PDB file of C-alpha atoms in Angstrom:
ATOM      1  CA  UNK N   1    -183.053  27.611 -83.671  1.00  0.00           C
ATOM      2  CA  UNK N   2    -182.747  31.388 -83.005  1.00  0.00           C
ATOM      3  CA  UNK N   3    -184.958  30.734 -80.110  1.00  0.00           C
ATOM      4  CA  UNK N   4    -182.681  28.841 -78.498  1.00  0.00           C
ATOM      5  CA  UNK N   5    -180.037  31.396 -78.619  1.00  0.00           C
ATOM      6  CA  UNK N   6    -182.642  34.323 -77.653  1.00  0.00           C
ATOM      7  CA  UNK N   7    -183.522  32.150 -74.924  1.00  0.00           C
ATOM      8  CA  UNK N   8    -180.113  31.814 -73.586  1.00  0.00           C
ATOM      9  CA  UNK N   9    -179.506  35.471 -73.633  1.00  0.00           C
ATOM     10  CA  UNK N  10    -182.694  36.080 -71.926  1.00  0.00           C
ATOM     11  CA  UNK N  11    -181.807  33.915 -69.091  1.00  0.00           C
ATOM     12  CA  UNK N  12    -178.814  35.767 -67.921  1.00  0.00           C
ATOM     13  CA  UNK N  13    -179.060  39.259 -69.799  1.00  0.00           C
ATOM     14  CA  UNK N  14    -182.619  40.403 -70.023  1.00  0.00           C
ATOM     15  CA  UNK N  15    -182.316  43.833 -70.927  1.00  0.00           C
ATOM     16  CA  UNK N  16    -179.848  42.541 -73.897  1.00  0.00           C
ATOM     17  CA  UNK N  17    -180.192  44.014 -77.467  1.00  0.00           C
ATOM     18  CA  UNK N  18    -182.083  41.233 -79.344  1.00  0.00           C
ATOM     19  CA  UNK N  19    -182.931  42.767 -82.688  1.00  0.00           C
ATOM     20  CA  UNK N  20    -178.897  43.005 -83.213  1.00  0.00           C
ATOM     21  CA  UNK N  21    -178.518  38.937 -82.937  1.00  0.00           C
ATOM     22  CA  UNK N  22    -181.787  38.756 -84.849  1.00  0.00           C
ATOM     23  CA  UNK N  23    -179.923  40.694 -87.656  1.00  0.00           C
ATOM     24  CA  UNK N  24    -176.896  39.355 -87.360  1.00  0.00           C
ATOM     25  CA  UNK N  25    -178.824  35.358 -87.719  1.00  0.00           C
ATOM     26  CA  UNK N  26    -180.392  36.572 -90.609  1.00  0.00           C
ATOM     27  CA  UNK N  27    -177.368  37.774 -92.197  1.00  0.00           C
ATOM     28  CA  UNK N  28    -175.673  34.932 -91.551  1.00  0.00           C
ATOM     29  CA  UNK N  29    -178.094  32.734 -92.942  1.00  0.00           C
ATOM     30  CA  UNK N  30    -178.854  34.082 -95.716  1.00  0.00           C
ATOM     31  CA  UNK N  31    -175.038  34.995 -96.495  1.00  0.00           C
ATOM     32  CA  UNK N  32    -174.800  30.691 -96.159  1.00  0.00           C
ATOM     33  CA  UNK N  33    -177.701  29.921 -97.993  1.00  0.00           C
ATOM     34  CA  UNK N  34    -175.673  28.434-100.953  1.00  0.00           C
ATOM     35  CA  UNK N  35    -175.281  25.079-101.231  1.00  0.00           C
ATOM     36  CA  UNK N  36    -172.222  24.441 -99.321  1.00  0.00           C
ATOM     37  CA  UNK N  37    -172.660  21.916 -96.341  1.00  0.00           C
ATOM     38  CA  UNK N  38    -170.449  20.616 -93.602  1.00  0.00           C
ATOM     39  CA  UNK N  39    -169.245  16.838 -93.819  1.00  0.00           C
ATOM     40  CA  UNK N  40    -171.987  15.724 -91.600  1.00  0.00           C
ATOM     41  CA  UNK N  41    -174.431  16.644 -94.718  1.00  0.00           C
ATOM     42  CA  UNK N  42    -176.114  19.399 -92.530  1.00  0.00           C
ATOM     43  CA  UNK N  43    -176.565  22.988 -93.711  1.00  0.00           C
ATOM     44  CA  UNK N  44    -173.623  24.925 -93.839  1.00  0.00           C
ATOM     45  CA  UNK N  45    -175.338  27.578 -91.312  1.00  0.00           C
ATOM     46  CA  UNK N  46    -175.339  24.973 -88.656  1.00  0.00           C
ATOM     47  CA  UNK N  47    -172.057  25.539 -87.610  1.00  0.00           C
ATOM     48  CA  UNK N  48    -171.634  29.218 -87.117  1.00  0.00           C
ATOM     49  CA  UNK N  49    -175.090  28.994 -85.210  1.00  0.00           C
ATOM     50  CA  UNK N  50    -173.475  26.414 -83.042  1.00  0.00           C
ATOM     51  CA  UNK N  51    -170.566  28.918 -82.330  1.00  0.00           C
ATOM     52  CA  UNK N  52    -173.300  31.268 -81.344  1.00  0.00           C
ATOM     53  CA  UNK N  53    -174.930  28.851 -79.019  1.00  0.00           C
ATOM     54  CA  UNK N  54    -171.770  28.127 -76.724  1.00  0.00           C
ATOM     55  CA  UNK N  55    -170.882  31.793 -76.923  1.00  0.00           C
ATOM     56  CA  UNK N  56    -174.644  32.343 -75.276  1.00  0.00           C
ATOM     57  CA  UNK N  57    -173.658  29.496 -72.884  1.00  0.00           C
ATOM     58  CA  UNK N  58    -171.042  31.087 -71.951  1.00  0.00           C
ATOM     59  CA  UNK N  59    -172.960  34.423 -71.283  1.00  0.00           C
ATOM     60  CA  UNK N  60    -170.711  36.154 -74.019  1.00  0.00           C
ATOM     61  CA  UNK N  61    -172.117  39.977 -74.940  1.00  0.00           C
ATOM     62  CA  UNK N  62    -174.195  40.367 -77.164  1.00  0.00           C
ATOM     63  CA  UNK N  63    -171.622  41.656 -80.071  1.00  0.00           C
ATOM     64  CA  UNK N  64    -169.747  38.577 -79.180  1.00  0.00           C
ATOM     65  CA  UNK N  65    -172.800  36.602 -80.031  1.00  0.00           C
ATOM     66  CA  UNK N  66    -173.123  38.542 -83.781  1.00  0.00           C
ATOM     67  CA  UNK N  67    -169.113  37.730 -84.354  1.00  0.00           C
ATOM     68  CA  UNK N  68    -169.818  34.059 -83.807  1.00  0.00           C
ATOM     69  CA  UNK N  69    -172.945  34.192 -86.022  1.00  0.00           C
ATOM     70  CA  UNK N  70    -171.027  36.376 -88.421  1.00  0.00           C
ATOM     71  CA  UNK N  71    -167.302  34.311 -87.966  1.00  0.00           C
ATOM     72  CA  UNK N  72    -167.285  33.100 -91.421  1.00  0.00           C
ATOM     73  CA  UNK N  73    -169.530  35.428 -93.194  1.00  0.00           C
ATOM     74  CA  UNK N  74    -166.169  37.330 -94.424  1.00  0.00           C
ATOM     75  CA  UNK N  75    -164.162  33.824 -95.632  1.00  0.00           C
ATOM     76  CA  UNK N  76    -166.407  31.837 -97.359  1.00  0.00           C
ATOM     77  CA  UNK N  77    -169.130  34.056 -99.239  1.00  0.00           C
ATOM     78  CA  UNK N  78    -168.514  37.614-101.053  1.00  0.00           C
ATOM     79  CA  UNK N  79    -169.194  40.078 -97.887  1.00  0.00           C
ATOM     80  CA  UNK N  80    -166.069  42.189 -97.263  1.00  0.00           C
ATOM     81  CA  UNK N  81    -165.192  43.702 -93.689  1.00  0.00           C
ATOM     82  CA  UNK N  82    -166.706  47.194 -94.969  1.00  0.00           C
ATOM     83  CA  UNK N  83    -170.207  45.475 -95.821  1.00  0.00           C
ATOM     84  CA  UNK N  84    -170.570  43.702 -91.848  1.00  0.00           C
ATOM     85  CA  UNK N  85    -168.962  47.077 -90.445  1.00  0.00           C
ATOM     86  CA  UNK N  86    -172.014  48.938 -92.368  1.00  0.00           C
ATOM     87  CA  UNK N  87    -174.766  46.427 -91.294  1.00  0.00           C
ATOM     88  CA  UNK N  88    -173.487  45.688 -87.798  1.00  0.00           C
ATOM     89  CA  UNK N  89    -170.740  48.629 -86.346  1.00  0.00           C
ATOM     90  CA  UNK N  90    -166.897  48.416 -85.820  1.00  0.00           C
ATOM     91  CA  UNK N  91    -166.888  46.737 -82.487  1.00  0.00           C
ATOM     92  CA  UNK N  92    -168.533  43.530 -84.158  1.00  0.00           C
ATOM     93  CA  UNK N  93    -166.677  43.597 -87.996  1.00  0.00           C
ATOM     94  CA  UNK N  94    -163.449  44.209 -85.890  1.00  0.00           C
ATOM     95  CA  UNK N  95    -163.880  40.470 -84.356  1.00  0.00           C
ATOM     96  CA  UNK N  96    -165.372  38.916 -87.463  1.00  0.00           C
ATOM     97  CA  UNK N  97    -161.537  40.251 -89.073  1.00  0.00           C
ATOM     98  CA  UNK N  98    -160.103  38.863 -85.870  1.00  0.00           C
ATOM     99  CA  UNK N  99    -161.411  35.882 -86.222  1.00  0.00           C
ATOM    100  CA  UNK N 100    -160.800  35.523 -89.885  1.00  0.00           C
ATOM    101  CA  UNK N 101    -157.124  36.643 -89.418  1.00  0.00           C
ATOM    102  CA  UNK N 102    -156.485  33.460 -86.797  1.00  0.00           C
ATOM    103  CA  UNK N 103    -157.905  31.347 -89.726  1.00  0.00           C
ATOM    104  CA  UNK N 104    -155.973  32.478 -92.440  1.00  0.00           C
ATOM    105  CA  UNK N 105    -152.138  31.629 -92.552  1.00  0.00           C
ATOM    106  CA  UNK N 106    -150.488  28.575 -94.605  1.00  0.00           C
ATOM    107  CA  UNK N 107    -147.645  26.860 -92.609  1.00  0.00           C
ATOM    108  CA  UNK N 108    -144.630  24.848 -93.711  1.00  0.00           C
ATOM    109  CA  UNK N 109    -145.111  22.018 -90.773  1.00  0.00           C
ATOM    110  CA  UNK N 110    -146.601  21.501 -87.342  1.00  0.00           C
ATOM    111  CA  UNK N 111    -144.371  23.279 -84.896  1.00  0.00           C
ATOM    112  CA  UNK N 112    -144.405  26.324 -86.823  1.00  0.00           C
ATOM    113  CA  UNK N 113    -148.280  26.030 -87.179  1.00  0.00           C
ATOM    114  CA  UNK N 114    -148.406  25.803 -83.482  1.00  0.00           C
ATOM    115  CA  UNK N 115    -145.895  28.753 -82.930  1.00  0.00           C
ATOM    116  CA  UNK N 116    -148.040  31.169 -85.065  1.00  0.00           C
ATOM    117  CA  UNK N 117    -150.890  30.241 -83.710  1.00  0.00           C
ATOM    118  CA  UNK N 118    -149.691  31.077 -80.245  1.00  0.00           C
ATOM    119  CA  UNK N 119    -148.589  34.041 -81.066  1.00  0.00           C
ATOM    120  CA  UNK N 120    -151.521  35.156 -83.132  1.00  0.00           C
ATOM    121  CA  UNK N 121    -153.855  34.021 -80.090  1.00  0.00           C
ATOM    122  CA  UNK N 122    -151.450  36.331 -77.753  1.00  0.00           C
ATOM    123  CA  UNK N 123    -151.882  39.122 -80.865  1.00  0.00           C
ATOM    124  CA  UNK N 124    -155.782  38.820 -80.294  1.00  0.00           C
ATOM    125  CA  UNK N 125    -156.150  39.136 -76.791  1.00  0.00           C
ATOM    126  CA  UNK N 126    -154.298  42.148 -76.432  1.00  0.00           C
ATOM    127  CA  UNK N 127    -156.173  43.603 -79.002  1.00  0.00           C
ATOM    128  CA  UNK N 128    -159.601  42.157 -77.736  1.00  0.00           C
ATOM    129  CA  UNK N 129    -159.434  38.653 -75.871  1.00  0.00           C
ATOM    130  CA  UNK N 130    -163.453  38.334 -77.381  1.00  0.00           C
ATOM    131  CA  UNK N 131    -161.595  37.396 -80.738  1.00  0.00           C
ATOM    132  CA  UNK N 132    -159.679  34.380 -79.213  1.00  0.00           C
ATOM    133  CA  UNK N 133    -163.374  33.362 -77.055  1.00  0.00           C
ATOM    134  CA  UNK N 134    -164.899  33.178 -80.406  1.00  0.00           C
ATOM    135  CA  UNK N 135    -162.183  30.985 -81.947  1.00  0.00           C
ATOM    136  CA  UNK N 136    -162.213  28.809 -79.465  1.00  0.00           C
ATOM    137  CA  UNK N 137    -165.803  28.199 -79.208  1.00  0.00           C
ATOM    138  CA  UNK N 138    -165.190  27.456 -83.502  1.00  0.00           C
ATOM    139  CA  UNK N 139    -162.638  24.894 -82.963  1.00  0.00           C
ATOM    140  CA  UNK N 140    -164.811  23.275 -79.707  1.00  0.00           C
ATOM    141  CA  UNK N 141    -168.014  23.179 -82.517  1.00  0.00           C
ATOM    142  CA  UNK N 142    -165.064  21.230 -84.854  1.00  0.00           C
ATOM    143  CA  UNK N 143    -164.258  18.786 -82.463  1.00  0.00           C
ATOM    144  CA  UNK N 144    -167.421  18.499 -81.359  1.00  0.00           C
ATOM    145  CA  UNK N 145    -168.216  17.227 -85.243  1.00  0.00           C
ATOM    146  CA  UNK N 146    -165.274  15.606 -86.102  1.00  0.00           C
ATOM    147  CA  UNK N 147    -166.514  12.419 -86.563  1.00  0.00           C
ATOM    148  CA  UNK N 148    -167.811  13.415 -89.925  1.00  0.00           C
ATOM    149  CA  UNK N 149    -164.455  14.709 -91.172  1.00  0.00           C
ATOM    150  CA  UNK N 150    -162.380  12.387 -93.705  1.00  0.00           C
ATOM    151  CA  UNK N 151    -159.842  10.324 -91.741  1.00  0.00           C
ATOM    152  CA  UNK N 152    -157.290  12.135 -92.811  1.00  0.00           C
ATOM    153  CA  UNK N 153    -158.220  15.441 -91.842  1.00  0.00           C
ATOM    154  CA  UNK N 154    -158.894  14.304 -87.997  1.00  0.00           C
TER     155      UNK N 154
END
């Protein structure tokens, strides 16, 4: 599977860094490698390795690529910002946090779901618009799977 992300790198950027998105896969691997899985019954991993894939499609940088690898590393296991800003620099941990922070908030009912989420998306790309590429490459890998999702959650 990494191959096919190298690969895609490769084709546009040649002279890209590859041992950073070959650290940041193993990271994120491993930092998935409990047993949580997705609703299709695949391997948790599979989905921020998707978000890396149609980052690389998109010929996204190659820090973008280690966000989307890295996207839920912060959320769902026990590595803090500090820990990915330590293994992978402060351009990188500041979109994983990015991304996290689009993820987070609770609302009351749809229009002020969809309010917050606008603004947070305008938020994000005047900060870095990398952060909102990410997100929306996350959501595309969602849809792209929602099939498997309970009925209700569609």
């Amino acid at each position: 599977m990494l191959g096919n992300i190298i690969n895609q790198i490769e084709s546009y950027n040649p002279n890209a860094d590859l041992d950073i998105v070959v650290k940041a896969y193993n990271y994120a691997e491993m930092a998935h490698s409990n047993a949580q899985t997705r609703f299709s019954g695949e391997r948790y991993f599979i989905h921020p390795y998707n978000v890396a894939l149609i980052l690389a499609d998109l010929h996204m940088d190659v820090q973008t690529i280690c966000a989307g690898l890295l996207h839920d590393v912060v959320e769902d296991t026990g590595i803090t910002f500090d820990e990915i800003k330590n293994e992978f620099g402060i351009e990188i941990a500041n979109m994983v946090d990015g991304v996290t922070k689009l993820s987070k908030v609770k609302y009351r009912n749809k229009e002020e779901r969809q309010a917050e989420s606008l603004r947070k998306m305008i938020v994000a790309m005047s900060k870095d618009i990398r952060v909102v590429i990410i997100k929306l490459a996350d959501r595309l890998h969602n849809i792209r799977t929602l099939q498997y999702m309970p009925k209700e959650k569609q």
